[in-house]
Coordinates of C-alpha atoms in Angstrom, one line a residue:
X1 CA -0.2 -0.2 0.2
X2 CA 1.2 3.1 -1.1
X3 CA 1.8 6.2 1.7
X4 CA -0.6 8.4 0.7
X5 CA -3.2 5.4 0.5
X6 CA -2.6 5.0 3.8
X7 CA -3.0 8.5 5.1
X8 CA -6.2 8.1 3.7
X9 CA -7.7 4.9 5.1
X10 CA -6.2 7.0 8.8
X11 CA -8.0 9.8 7.7
X12 CA -11.4 7.8 6.4
X13 CA -11.1 5.7 10.3
X14 CA -11.1 9.2 11.7
X15 CA -14.0 10.6 10.0
X16 CA -15.8 7.4 10.7
X17 CA -15.4 7.6 14.4
X18 CA -16.1 11.3 14.1
X19 CA -19.8 10.7 12.1
X20 CA -20.4 8.4 14.8
X21 CA -19.5 11.2 17.5
X22 CA -22.4 13.3 15.7
X23 CA -25.1 11.0 16.4
X24 CA -24.6 10.4 20.1
X25 CA -24.8 7.7 22.3
X26 CA -28.0 7.1 23.8
X27 CA -28.4 5.1 27.0
X28 CA -31.2 3.9 28.9
X29 CA -31.6 3.9 32.0
X30 CA -35.4 2.6 32.5
X31 CA -37.9 1.0 30.1
X32 CA -41.0 0.3 31.1
X33 CA -44.3 -0.6 29.0
X34 CA -48.3 -1.8 30.0
X35 CA -47.5 -4.5 27.6
X36 CA -44.0 -5.6 30.1
X37 CA -45.0 -8.5 32.7
X38 CA -41.3 -7.4 34.5
X39 CA -42.9 -3.9 35.4
X40 CA -43.7 -4.4 39.2
X41 CA -43.7 -1.7 41.4
X42 CA -45.2 -2.8 44.9
X43 CA -43.9 0.7 46.9
X44 CA -46.8 2.6 47.2
X45 CA -48.3 4.6 50.3
X46 CA -51.5 6.5 50.8
X47 CA -51.0 9.8 52.5
X48 CA -55.0 10.7 52.2
X49 CA -58.3 9.5 51.3
X50 CA -58.6 7.1 48.1
X51 CA -57.7 4.2 46.6
X52 CA -54.0 4.5 45.2
X53 CA -52.3 3.4 42.5
X54 CA -53.1 -0.2 41.7
X55 CA -51.5 -2.2 38.5
X56 CA -54.7 -3.0 36.6
X57 CA -55.1 -7.0 35.8
X58 CA -56.9 -6.0 32.4
X59 CA -54.7 -3.6 30.2
X60 CA -52.0 -4.0 32.5
X61 CA -51.9 0.0 33.6
X62 CA -49.9 1.7 36.8
X63 CA -54.0 4.0 37.5
X64 CA -55.4 6.1 39.7
X65 CA -58.3 7.4 40.1
X66 CA -60.3 8.7 43.1
X67 CA -62.1 11.5 41.5
X68 CA -65.0 10.7 44.5
X69 CA -63.0 12.0 47.3
X70 CA -61.9 15.2 45.2
X71 CA -65.0 16.1 46.4
X72 CA -64.0 17.8 48.6
X73 CA -60.4 17.1 49.1
X74 CA -57.0 16.3 47.5
X75 CA -55.5 13.2 47.2
X76 CA -52.1 12.2 47.7
X77 CA -50.9 8.4 46.7
X78 CA -47.7 7.7 46.0
X79 CA -46.2 5.3 44.0
X80 CA -41.9 4.9 44.1
X81 CA -40.0 2.3 41.0
X82 CA -36.8 0.7 42.2
X83 CA -33.4 2.1 42.2
X84 CA -32.1 3.4 38.8
X85 CA -28.4 3.2 38.2
X86 CA -27.4 6.1 36.9
X87 CA -24.3 5.2 34.8
X88 CA -22.2 7.9 35.7
X89 CA -25.0 10.1 33.9
X90 CA -24.8 14.3 35.1
X91 CA -28.5 14.4 32.9
X92 CA -31.7 12.2 32.8
X93 CA -33.9 12.8 30.4
X94 CA -37.6 10.8 31.2
X95 CA -40.6 10.2 29.2
X96 CA -43.6 9.5 30.6
X97 CA -47.1 8.5 28.3
X98 CA -50.5 8.5 30.4
X99 CA -54.0 9.0 29.9
X100 CA -56.2 11.2 32.4
X101 CA -59.8 11.3 32.9
X102 CA -61.9 14.8 32.0
X103 CA -62.6 17.2 35.9
X104 CA -65.8 18.3 36.4
X105 CA -64.6 21.0 38.8
X106 CA -68.0 21.5 38.8
X107 CA -68.6 18.9 40.8
X108 CA -65.2 17.9 41.9
X109 CA -63.7 20.7 42.7
X110 CA -60.4 19.0 44.1
X111 CA -59.7 17.0 40.6
X112 CA -57.1 17.6 39.0
X113 CA -55.7 16.9 35.2
X114 CA -51.9 16.0 36.1
X115 CA -49.4 14.1 38.7
X116 CA -46.5 14.9 40.0
X117 CA -42.7 13.7 39.0
X118 CA -40.5 13.1 42.3
X119 CA -37.2 11.6 42.2
X120 CA -34.3 10.9 45.6
X121 CA -31.0 10.8 44.8
X122 CA -28.7 8.1 46.5
X123 CA -25.4 6.3 45.7
X124 CA -26.9 2.9 47.1
X125 CA -29.8 1.1 47.4
X126 CA -31.8 1.5 50.1
X127 CA -32.0 -1.0 52.3
X128 CA -35.9 -2.4 52.9
X129 CA -37.2 0.0 50.6
X130 CA -38.5 3.6 50.5
X131 CA -40.3 4.1 53.9
X132 CA -43.0 6.8 54.7
X133 CA -40.8 8.4 56.3
X134 CA -38.6 9.5 53.5
X135 CA -41.4 11.0 51.9
X136 CA -42.9 12.5 55.3
X137 CA -39.8 14.1 55.8
X138 CA -39.9 15.9 52.0
X139 CA -36.4 14.2 50.8
X140 CA -38.0 13.8 47.4
X141 CA -37.5 16.3 45.2
X142 CA -40.4 17.9 42.3
X143 CA -39.0 17.7 38.9
X144 CA -41.8 18.2 37.2
X145 CA -46.0 17.9 37.0
X146 CA -47.2 15.9 34.1
X147 CA -50.3 17.9 32.5
X148 CA -52.4 16.3 30.5
X149 CA -53.7 18.4 27.5
X150 CA -55.7 15.9 25.9
X151 CA -58.4 14.0 28.2
X152 CA -61.4 11.7 27.9
X153 CA -64.5 11.4 28.5
X154 CA -67.3 9.1 28.0
X155 CA -68.2 10.2 24.9
X156 CA -64.9 10.0 22.7
X157 CA -61.9 7.7 22.8
X158 CA -58.6 7.6 25.4
X159 CA -56.1 9.9 23.9
X160 CA -52.8 9.8 25.1
X161 CA -50.4 12.7 26.2
X162 CA -46.6 12.6 26.7
X163 CA -44.4 14.5 28.8
X164 CA -40.6 14.7 28.6
X165 CA -38.7 16.4 31.6
X166 CA -34.4 16.6 31.9
X167 CA -32.8 17.1 35.0
X168 CA -29.5 16.9 36.9
X169 CA -28.1 14.0 38.6
X170 CA -25.1 13.5 41.0
X171 CA -25.7 10.5 42.4
X172 CA -24.9 7.3 41.1
X173 CA -28.7 6.4 40.8
X174 CA -32.2 7.6 41.6
X175 CA -35.4 6.6 42.5
X176 CA -38.5 7.7 40.8
X177 CA -41.9 9.0 42.5
X178 CA -45.6 9.7 41.1
X179 CA -47.7 11.9 43.1
X180 CA -51.9 11.9 42.7
X181 CA -53.1 14.6 44.1
X182 CA -56.6 14.1 42.7
X183 CA -56.3 12.8 39.1
X184 CA -57.8 9.8 37.6
X185 CA -54.7 8.2 35.4
X186 CA -52.6 5.5 34.1
X187 CA -49.4 5.4 32.8
X188 CA -49.4 3.9 29.9
X189 CA -45.1 4.1 29.5
X190 CA -41.9 5.1 31.7
X191 CA -38.8 5.7 29.7
X192 CA -35.8 6.9 31.3
X193 CA -32.4 7.6 29.2
X194 CA -28.9 9.3 29.6
X195 CA -26.6 10.9 27.0
X196 CA -23.0 10.0 26.7
X197 CA -20.0 11.5 24.4
X198 CA -19.1 8.0 22.8
X199 CA -14.9 7.9 22.7
X200 CA -13.7 9.5 19.3
X201 CA -10.1 10.0 18.0
X202 CA -9.9 13.3 16.3
X203 CA -6.9 14.8 15.1
X204 CA -5.1 12.2 16.3
X205 CA -6.5 12.3 20.0
X206 CA -8.9 10.1 21.9
X207 CA -11.4 11.6 23.9
X208 CA -12.9 9.4 26.3
X209 CA -16.4 8.2 26.5
X210 CA -18.3 11.2 28.7
X211 CA -21.2 12.0 29.5
X212 CA -23.2 14.5 28.7
X213 CA -24.7 17.5 30.5
X214 CA -28.1 19.1 30.7
X215 CA -29.3 21.3 27.5
X216 CA -27.8 23.8 26.7
X217 CA -24.7 23.3 28.1
X218 CA -21.4 22.1 26.9
X219 CA -19.1 20.1 28.8
X220 CA -15.2 20.7 28.4
X221 CA -13.0 17.8 27.6
X222 CA -9.3 17.7 27.0
X223 CA -7.8 14.6 25.0
X224 CA -4.9 12.8 25.0
X225 CA -2.8 12.0 22.2
X226 CA -1.8 8.5 20.8
X227 CA 0.3 6.2 21.9
X228 CA 4.2 7.7 20.9
X229 CA 2.1 10.7 19.6
X230 CA 2.3 14.8 21.0
X231 CA 0.4 17.8 20.6
X232 CA 2.7 20.5 19.2
X233 CA 0.5 23.4 21.0
X234 CA 1.6 22.1 23.9
X235 CA -2.2 20.8 24.8
X236 CA -4.0 24.4 24.4
X237 CA -6.0 22.6 21.8
X238 CA -6.5 19.8 23.1
X239 CA -9.9 19.7 23.6
X240 CA -13.7 19.3 22.3
X241 CA -17.0 20.0 23.8
X242 CA -19.5 17.2 24.7
X243 CA -22.9 18.4 23.5
X244 CA -26.2 17.5 25.9
X245 CA -27.6 15.2 23.3
X246 CA -24.8 13.3 23.3
X247 CA -22.3 14.9 20.1
X248 CA -18.9 16.6 20.3
X249 CA -17.7 19.9 18.9
X250 CA -16.0 19.9 16.3
X251 CA -12.1 21.8 16.5
X252 CA -9.7 21.7 14.0
X253 CA -7.3 22.6 15.8
X254 CA -6.9 19.5 17.6
X255 CA -3.6 18.3 16.1
X256 CA -1.4 15.5 18.0
X257 CA 0.9 14.5 15.5
X258 CA 2.9 11.2 15.5
X259 CA 6.8 11.0 16.8
X260 CA 9.6 10.6 15.1
X261 CA 9.9 6.9 13.8
X262 CA 5.7 6.6 13.9
X263 CA 3.4 6.5 11.8
X264 CA -0.6 6.5 12.6
X265 CA -2.3 3.6 13.0
X266 CA -5.7 2.0 13.2
X267 CA -5.8 4.1 17.2
X268 CA -2.1 4.2 17.6
X269 CA 1.2 5.5 16.5
X270 CA 2.7 2.8 15.3
X271 CA 6.5 2.2 14.8
X272 CA 8.1 2.3 11.3
X273 CA 8.1 -1.1 9.6
X274 CA 11.4 -2.4 9.3
X275 CA 13.6 -0.9 6.2
X276 CA 11.7 2.6 6.8
X277 CA 11.8 5.9 9.1
X278 CA 10.3 9.0 9.1
X279 CA 12.5 12.1 11.1
X280 CA 10.0 14.3 11.6
X281 CA 7.6 14.8 14.2
X282 CA 3.8 14.7 11.9
X283 CA 1.3 12.3 10.6
X284 CA 2.5 11.2 7.4
X285 CA 3.6 7.7 6.5
X286 CA 7.0 6.4 6.7
X287 CA 8.8 6.2 4.2
X288 CA 11.6 3.3 2.3
X289 CA 15.2 4.3 3.5
X290 CA 17.4 4.8 0.6
X291 CA 19.2 2.1 -0.8
X292 CA 21.8 0.9 0.1
X293 CA 21.4 1.7 3.7
X294 CA 19.4 0.6 6.4
X295 CA 16.7 1.7 9.4
X296 CA 18.0 2.6 13.0
X297 CA 16.7 1.4 15.5
X298 CA 14.4 4.5 16.5
X299 CA 13.5 4.0 12.7
X300 CA 13.9 8.5 13.0
X301 CA 16.9 7.7 10.2
X302 CA 18.9 4.9 8.1
X303 CA 22.3 3.9 8.0
X304 CA 24.6 3.0 5.5
X305 CA 24.9 -0.3 4.9
X306 CA 28.6 -1.9 5.3
X307 CA 31.4 -0.5 2.6
X308 CA 28.8 2.3 2.1
X309 CA 29.2 5.7 3.2
X310 CA 28.0 9.7 2.9
X311 CA 29.7 12.5 3.3
X312 CA 28.8 15.7 5.8
X313 CA 27.6 17.4 2.4
X314 CA 25.4 14.4 2.0
X315 CA 21.8 15.2 3.0
X316 CA 21.6 12.9 6.9
X317 CA 18.8 10.3 5.4
X318 CA 20.1 10.4 1.7
X319 CA 21.7 7.9 -0.5
X320 CA 25.1 5.8 0.9
X321 CA 27.8 5.8 -1.7
X322 CA 30.8 3.7 -1.8
X323 CA 34.5 4.8 -2.9
X324 CA 34.8 4.3 -7.1
X325 CA 36.9 0.9 -8.6
X326 CA 39.4 1.6 -10.3
X327 CA 40.4 3.2 -13.7
X328 CA 40.4 0.8 -17.1
X329 CA 42.5 0.1 -19.5
X330 CA 45.1 2.7 -18.1
X331 CA 48.1 3.3 -20.8
X332 CA 51.5 4.7 -21.8
X333 CA 51.9 6.1 -25.0
X334 CA 55.9 8.2 -25.7
X335 CA 54.6 10.7 -27.5
X336 CA 58.3 13.0 -26.6
X337 CA 61.8 12.2 -25.9
X338 CA 61.2 12.8 -22.0
X339 CA 57.2 13.0 -22.1
X340 CA 54.4 10.3 -22.1
X341 CA 50.5 10.5 -22.3
X342 CA 48.5 8.6 -20.0
X343 CA 44.9 7.8 -20.5
X344 CA 42.1 5.6 -18.8
X345 CA 38.6 4.9 -19.0
X346 CA 36.3 5.6 -16.2
X347 CA 35.9 2.9 -13.3
X348 CA 32.9 0.3 -14.2
X349 CA 31.2 1.3 -10.5
X350 CA 31.9 5.1 -9.5
X351 CA 30.2 4.5 -6.4
X352 CA 27.4 6.2 -6.7
X353 CA 28.5 9.6 -6.3
X354 CA 29.2 12.6 -8.7
X355 CA 32.0 14.1 -7.7
X356 CA 34.5 11.1 -9.8
X357 CA 38.7 12.5 -9.8
X358 CA 41.5 11.1 -10.3
X359 CA 45.5 11.2 -8.6
X360 CA 48.5 10.0 -10.3
X361 CA 51.9 9.1 -8.3
X362 CA 54.4 8.4 -10.1
X363 CA 57.8 5.7 -9.2
X364 CA 60.6 5.0 -10.4
X365 CA 62.5 2.1 -11.3
X366 CA 65.9 1.3 -9.4
X367 CA 67.3 -1.1 -11.7
X368 CA 67.2 -0.7 -15.7
X369 CA 64.9 -1.2 -17.7
X370 CA 61.2 -2.4 -16.6
X371 CA 61.4 -5.1 -19.4
X372 CA 63.4 -7.1 -17.2
X373 CA 61.0 -7.6 -14.5
X374 CA 58.6 -11.0 -15.4
X375 CA 55.5 -9.6 -14.1
X376 CA 53.7 -6.5 -12.2
X377 CA 54.4 -7.3 -9.0
X378 CA 57.7 -7.0 -9.3
X379 CA 57.2 -3.8 -11.3
X380 CA 55.6 -2.2 -7.9
X381 CA 58.2 -3.5 -6.0
X382 CA 61.3 -2.6 -8.0
X383 CA 59.9 0.8 -9.0
X384 CA 59.3 2.4 -6.0
X385 CA 61.8 5.4 -5.2
X386 CA 59.8 8.5 -5.8
X387 CA 60.2 10.7 -9.6
X388 CA 61.7 13.6 -9.8
X389 CA 60.5 16.7 -8.0
X390 CA 60.9 18.9 -11.5
X391 CA 58.4 16.8 -13.3
X392 CA 55.4 18.8 -15.3
X393 CA 51.5 17.5 -15.5
X394 CA 48.7 19.0 -18.1
X395 CA 46.5 19.6 -16.9
X396 CA 47.7 18.8 -13.0
X397 CA 48.4 15.7 -10.8
X398 CA 45.6 15.5 -8.5
X399 CA 42.3 15.0 -8.4
X400 CA 41.4 16.0 -11.9
X401 CA 38.7 15.4 -13.4
X402 CA 39.4 14.3 -16.9
X403 CA 40.9 11.1 -18.5
X404 CA 44.4 11.7 -19.4
X405 CA 47.5 13.4 -18.7
X406 CA 50.4 14.6 -19.6
X407 CA 53.9 14.0 -17.9
X408 CA 57.2 16.1 -19.0
X409 CA 60.7 15.6 -18.0
X410 CA 61.4 12.0 -17.4
X411 CA 64.8 11.2 -17.9
X412 CA 66.5 9.2 -20.7
X413 CA 67.4 5.7 -19.8
X414 CA 65.3 5.8 -16.9
X415 CA 61.5 3.2 -16.5
X416 CA 58.9 4.3 -14.4
X417 CA 55.7 3.5 -12.8
X418 CA 52.8 5.7 -13.1
X419 CA 50.0 5.2 -10.3
X420 CA 46.1 6.2 -11.2
X421 CA 43.9 6.3 -8.1
X422 CA 40.1 6.8 -8.9
X423 CA 38.5 8.5 -6.0
X424 CA 35.2 10.4 -5.1
X425 CA 34.0 12.5 -1.6
X426 CA 33.8 8.6 0.1
X427 CA 36.9 7.8 -0.2
X428 CA 38.8 9.0 2.7
X429 CA 35.6 7.6 4.9
X430 CA 36.1 3.6 3.6
X431 CA 38.7 1.9 5.0
X432 CA 41.1 -1.4 3.4
X433 CA 40.5 0.9 -0.1
X434 CA 43.2 -1.1 -2.3
X435 CA 41.1 -1.9 -5.5
X436 CA 40.4 1.7 -7.0
X437 CA 43.6 2.2 -8.5
X438 CA 45.8 0.8 -11.8
X439 CA 49.1 0.8 -12.5
X440 CA 51.5 1.2 -15.9
X441 CA 55.2 1.1 -16.7
X442 CA 56.9 2.5 -18.9
X443 CA 60.7 2.8 -20.3
X444 CA 62.0 5.9 -21.4
X445 CA 64.9 5.8 -24.2
X446 CA 68.3 7.1 -24.4
X447 CA 68.7 9.4 -27.6
X448 CA 71.0 7.7 -29.9
X449 CA 74.0 9.3 -32.0
X450 CA 73.3 8.1 -35.4
X451 CA 77.1 7.7 -37.0
X452 CA 77.6 10.3 -39.5
X453 CA 78.6 9.2 -42.8
X454 CA 80.3 11.4 -46.2
X455 CA 77.9 10.7 -49.4
X456 CA 80.5 12.9 -51.4
X457 CA 83.6 15.3 -50.7
X458 CA 84.2 17.8 -53.6
X459 CA 86.5 20.5 -53.8
X460 CA 84.7 22.9 -52.2
X461 CA 81.2 21.0 -50.6
X462 CA 80.6 17.6 -49.0
X463 CA 77.4 16.1 -48.8
X464 CA 77.4 14.7 -45.1
X465 CA 74.1 12.0 -43.7
X466 CA 73.2 10.0 -41.3
X467 CA 70.8 7.3 -40.2
X468 CA 70.1 5.3 -36.3
X469 CA 70.0 2.2 -35.8
X470 CA 67.4 2.0 -33.5
X471 CA 63.8 2.4 -33.4
X472 CA 63.1 5.1 -36.2
X473 CA 60.0 6.2 -34.6
X474 CA 62.2 7.7 -32.2
X475 CA 64.3 10.0 -34.5
X476 CA 61.2 12.2 -34.8
X477 CA 62.0 13.4 -31.0
X478 CA 65.1 15.1 -32.1
X479 CA 67.0 18.1 -33.8
X480 CA 70.4 17.2 -35.7
X481 CA 73.1 19.8 -35.6
X482 CA 76.0 20.1 -38.1
X483 CA 79.4 22.1 -36.9
X484 CA 82.3 22.6 -39.0
X485 CA 85.9 22.9 -37.6
X486 CA 89.0 23.7 -39.8
X487 CA 91.8 21.8 -39.2
X488 CA 95.5 23.3 -39.7
X489 CA 97.8 21.6 -42.5
X490 CA 100.4 20.0 -39.9
X491 CA 98.1 18.2 -37.6
X492 CA 97.5 14.7 -38.4
X493 CA 94.9 14.0 -35.9
X494 CA 91.9 15.7 -36.9
X495 CA 89.4 14.1 -34.5
X496 CA 90.9 15.6 -31.1
X497 CA 92.7 18.5 -32.8
X498 CA 91.1 19.9 -35.2
X499 CA 88.5 23.1 -33.6
X500 CA 89.3 26.3 -35.5
X501 CA 85.6 27.1 -36.2
X502 CA 84.7 27.3 -40.2
X503 CA 83.1 30.5 -39.9
X504 CA 80.3 32.7 -41.1
X505 CA 81.5 32.1 -44.9
X506 CA 80.8 28.3 -44.8
X507 CA 76.8 27.1 -45.8
X508 CA 74.5 24.7 -44.4
X509 CA 71.7 23.3 -46.5
X510 CA 68.8 23.1 -45.4
X511 CA 70.3 24.5 -42.2
X512 CA 73.3 24.1 -39.6
X513 CA 70.9 23.7 -36.6
X514 CA 67.6 22.0 -35.6
X515 CA 68.3 19.4 -39.2
X516 CA 64.7 17.7 -39.3
X517 CA 66.0 15.2 -41.9
X518 CA 68.6 13.1 -42.5
X519 CA 71.2 15.3 -44.0
X520 CA 73.5 18.5 -44.9
X521 CA 75.4 19.8 -47.9
X522 CA 78.2 21.6 -46.8
X523 CA 79.6 24.4 -49.4
X524 CA 81.8 27.2 -49.9
X525 CA 84.6 25.1 -48.8
X526 CA 88.2 25.8 -49.2
X527 CA 89.7 23.4 -51.8
X528 CA 92.4 20.8 -50.5
X529 CA 91.9 21.5 -46.9
X530 CA 91.0 19.2 -44.3
X531 CA 87.6 19.8 -42.1
X532 CA 86.6 18.1 -39.0
X533 CA 82.6 17.7 -39.2
X534 CA 80.6 16.9 -35.9
X535 CA 76.6 15.8 -35.7
X536 CA 75.0 17.0 -32.2
X537 CA 71.3 15.6 -30.8
X538 CA 69.1 17.7 -29.6
X539 CA 65.5 16.6 -27.5
X540 CA 62.8 18.7 -29.1
X541 CA 60.2 21.0 -26.6
X542 CA 63.0 20.0 -24.4
X543 CA 65.4 22.3 -22.0
X544 CA 68.4 21.9 -24.5
X545 CA 69.4 18.4 -23.3
X546 CA 72.4 17.1 -25.3
X547 CA 73.7 13.7 -26.9
X548 CA 77.1 13.1 -27.5
X549 CA 78.2 13.5 -31.1
X550 CA 79.5 11.7 -33.7
X551 CA 82.5 13.6 -35.3
X552 CA 84.1 12.9 -38.7
X553 CA 86.8 14.0 -40.7
X554 CA 86.7 15.3 -44.3
X555 CA 89.5 16.6 -47.1
X556 CA 88.4 18.5 -49.6
X557 CA 89.4 18.0 -53.0
X558 CA 92.3 19.8 -55.2
X559 CA 92.2 20.0 -59.0
X560 CA 92.2 16.7 -60.5
X561 CA 93.4 15.5 -56.7
X562 CA 91.3 12.7 -54.8
X563 CA 89.8 14.2 -51.1
X564 CA 90.3 12.1 -47.6
X565 CA 87.7 11.1 -45.9
X566 CA 89.2 10.5 -42.4
X567 CA 92.5 10.7 -44.1
X568 CA 91.7 7.5 -46.7
X569 CA 92.3 8.6 -50.0
X570 CA 88.6 9.5 -52.3
X571 CA 89.6 8.8 -56.1
X572 CA 86.3 11.1 -57.0
X573 CA 85.7 13.1 -60.1
X574 CA 86.3 16.1 -61.8
X575 CA 85.4 18.5 -59.3
X576 CA 82.7 20.8 -60.7
X577 CA 81.2 17.2 -61.7
X578 CA 81.0 16.4 -58.0
X579 CA 79.7 19.8 -57.2
X580 CA 76.8 19.5 -59.8
X581 CA 75.8 15.9 -58.4
X582 CA 76.3 17.4 -55.0
X583 CA 73.6 19.8 -55.4
X584 CA 71.3 17.3 -57.4
X585 CA 71.4 14.8 -54.3
X586 CA 70.3 18.3 -51.9
X587 CA 67.9 19.1 -54.6
X588 CA 66.0 15.7 -54.5
X589 CA 66.5 15.7 -50.8
X590 CA 64.6 18.7 -50.7
X591 CA 61.7 18.2 -52.9
X592 CA 61.4 14.7 -50.6
X593 CA 61.0 16.9 -47.9
X594 CA 58.3 19.4 -49.0
X595 CA 56.6 15.7 -50.3
X596 CA 56.7 14.1 -47.4
X597 CA 55.2 17.4 -45.5
X598 CA 52.8 17.4 -47.5
X599 CA 51.5 13.8 -46.4
X600 CA 52.3 14.7 -43.1
X601 CA 49.8 17.7 -42.9
X602 CA 47.0 15.6 -44.9
X603 CA 47.2 13.2 -42.6
X604 CA 47.2 14.4 -39.6
X605 CA 44.2 16.6 -40.6
X606 CA 42.5 13.5 -41.6
X607 CA 43.4 11.9 -37.9
X608 CA 41.9 15.3 -35.9
X609 CA 39.3 14.6 -38.1
X610 CA 38.6 11.2 -36.6
X611 CA 39.6 11.7 -33.6
X612 CA 37.2 14.9 -32.9
X613 CA 34.2 12.7 -34.5
X614 CA 34.8 9.6 -32.3
X615 CA 34.7 11.9 -29.1
X616 CA 32.0 13.9 -30.7
X617 CA 29.4 14.7 -27.3
X618 CA 31.8 13.6 -24.8
X619 CA 32.0 16.3 -22.3
X620 CA 35.8 17.0 -21.1
X621 CA 36.1 15.0 -18.1
X622 CA 36.4 11.8 -20.1
X623 CA 38.4 11.0 -23.0
X624 CA 38.9 7.2 -24.7
X625 CA 41.4 6.2 -26.9
X626 CA 42.3 3.3 -28.9
X627 CA 44.9 2.4 -31.1
X628 CA 43.6 3.3 -34.1
X629 CA 44.6 7.4 -33.2
X630 CA 48.1 8.2 -32.6
X631 CA 49.0 10.3 -30.0
X632 CA 50.0 13.4 -30.6
X633 CA 46.2 13.4 -32.4
X634 CA 44.9 12.7 -28.8
X635 CA 47.1 15.2 -26.9
X636 CA 46.0 17.8 -29.3
X637 CA 42.1 16.7 -29.4
X638 CA 42.6 16.5 -25.7
X639 CA 43.8 19.9 -25.2
X640 CA 42.1 21.9 -27.6
X641 CA 38.2 20.3 -26.3
X642 CA 39.8 21.1 -23.1
X643 CA 40.3 24.8 -23.8
X644 CA 37.0 25.1 -25.5
X645 CA 35.5 24.7 -22.7
X646 CA 37.7 26.6 -20.2
X647 CA 36.3 29.3 -23.1
X648 CA 32.6 28.2 -22.7
X649 CA 32.7 28.5 -19.1

């Protein structure tokens, strides 16, 4: 049953009791009729002339008719009822039905058309009954005279008269007396009742059965709140009025509220069922506990189940959440000589909290390359040194909402272990949380200096080239520089002794520094001169880190003579022919470089569009990476998306 239906049922019960209260409750104290054989009153007294009261054997009515005696005097006959318990009544309602004969006052001047009604209140039954002395002592009180408005004669039918009278009482019972002073009457019915305002529940308060007061009056009755309920107005409104007809007054201010942890029941407030709660006082129904919680002992709130928590900022009876599970699919991509891109996916279970964040920890390995370790446990064991404080994290290393981070400043030749931890607002409340992180290891390669090769030597020009024996992908992380030093003729060891700079007259194609390709054409050299050329490697986007160098010695040709390369003579062709060949090779390399550059730009645009379409509709707080997209395109996309969101915010 829904709470609203239960509330309706509770209100219906209250309304039903209120309707019953409106109808009132009439209690019959005495009810006799002439046909009732149990109507046997035996206490009768004649205090004057006349026959007095007697029950007619033919009709069953109690009759007194002493008209002949009223010619000279009044009569004085009494008939007294048995003891009538009043059941705590405050007011009694008496109704008698009787007949009366017409009085001929001219012939019988003391004749009457009425009888007197008297009562004697008593808390006990008088032992031996009511004596004549009690009557003579005036212990009976007159409450009314029943006067007949319809009388009969010998020429008409006998009409009946009904007389009603109410009187207050203060004792537990009464004796009712009928006094005749000269009438000819017959009692047909005698009925005595009282009214009670029945027990009723109104506004959550119970009002006990109450005796009604006299007509025109109202008894003020204080109610009591149902069990486990209270009155918010401190009892000032817990009153109803009991009317003489047994009905209660209506008081909308009567409001008893079930205490916290209780809901309205049939007549009392009932404790909330297990798994539900009610935090405040009121006549609303209990509500179920949120998921992952259970009722406390008082049913005023819900406690979180084991492994689930609430933060101080969460509602007191709000949902309970758990720490998240570990991030998924953590990968490390080397996108520069000294920096990597970490990317991952959201945990399968975020714990139900909406503030999922990530933190990154870095550890440097003790012994060489992580590929030397046989499993991830060994990696975690040997990679336990804190990383350099100079590392830079973009966007940050702590509490980021994104699923990627770029780490700069890693040392070449070292291996690293990266740990990504997922956390939310309740992570710090959990104990023994060990499954909320994931790890990945990576190695930063040492830059390899390619061997410098002399591809051509002329009288005033030489062509230098180089290539790496390592993974060709790593060459895209470095720039190359070529330097020139002229040697004195008398020096035989150019490797160690040639240190005189060639000067600005020497020309380099495509350039002297930051060469991206794998060749250089050096021209405007002097003929028959020994030179030392040195190749240096510099990291791109770094702080100027330089690796070792590769050196080669070259002696330019003299007309008709062969050149020397590292001390070995080269039987070359004509100088002019060699110069033309060198220039042709240089031009070919330049054209090839231009073509490669155009292809690279086109592919990059294609990759970027693919990455952007795959991430369409996703927020900046979560990115997914696939092996089909190159890391540098992912990085560009993520950073541009991040900047776009910052501008929008």
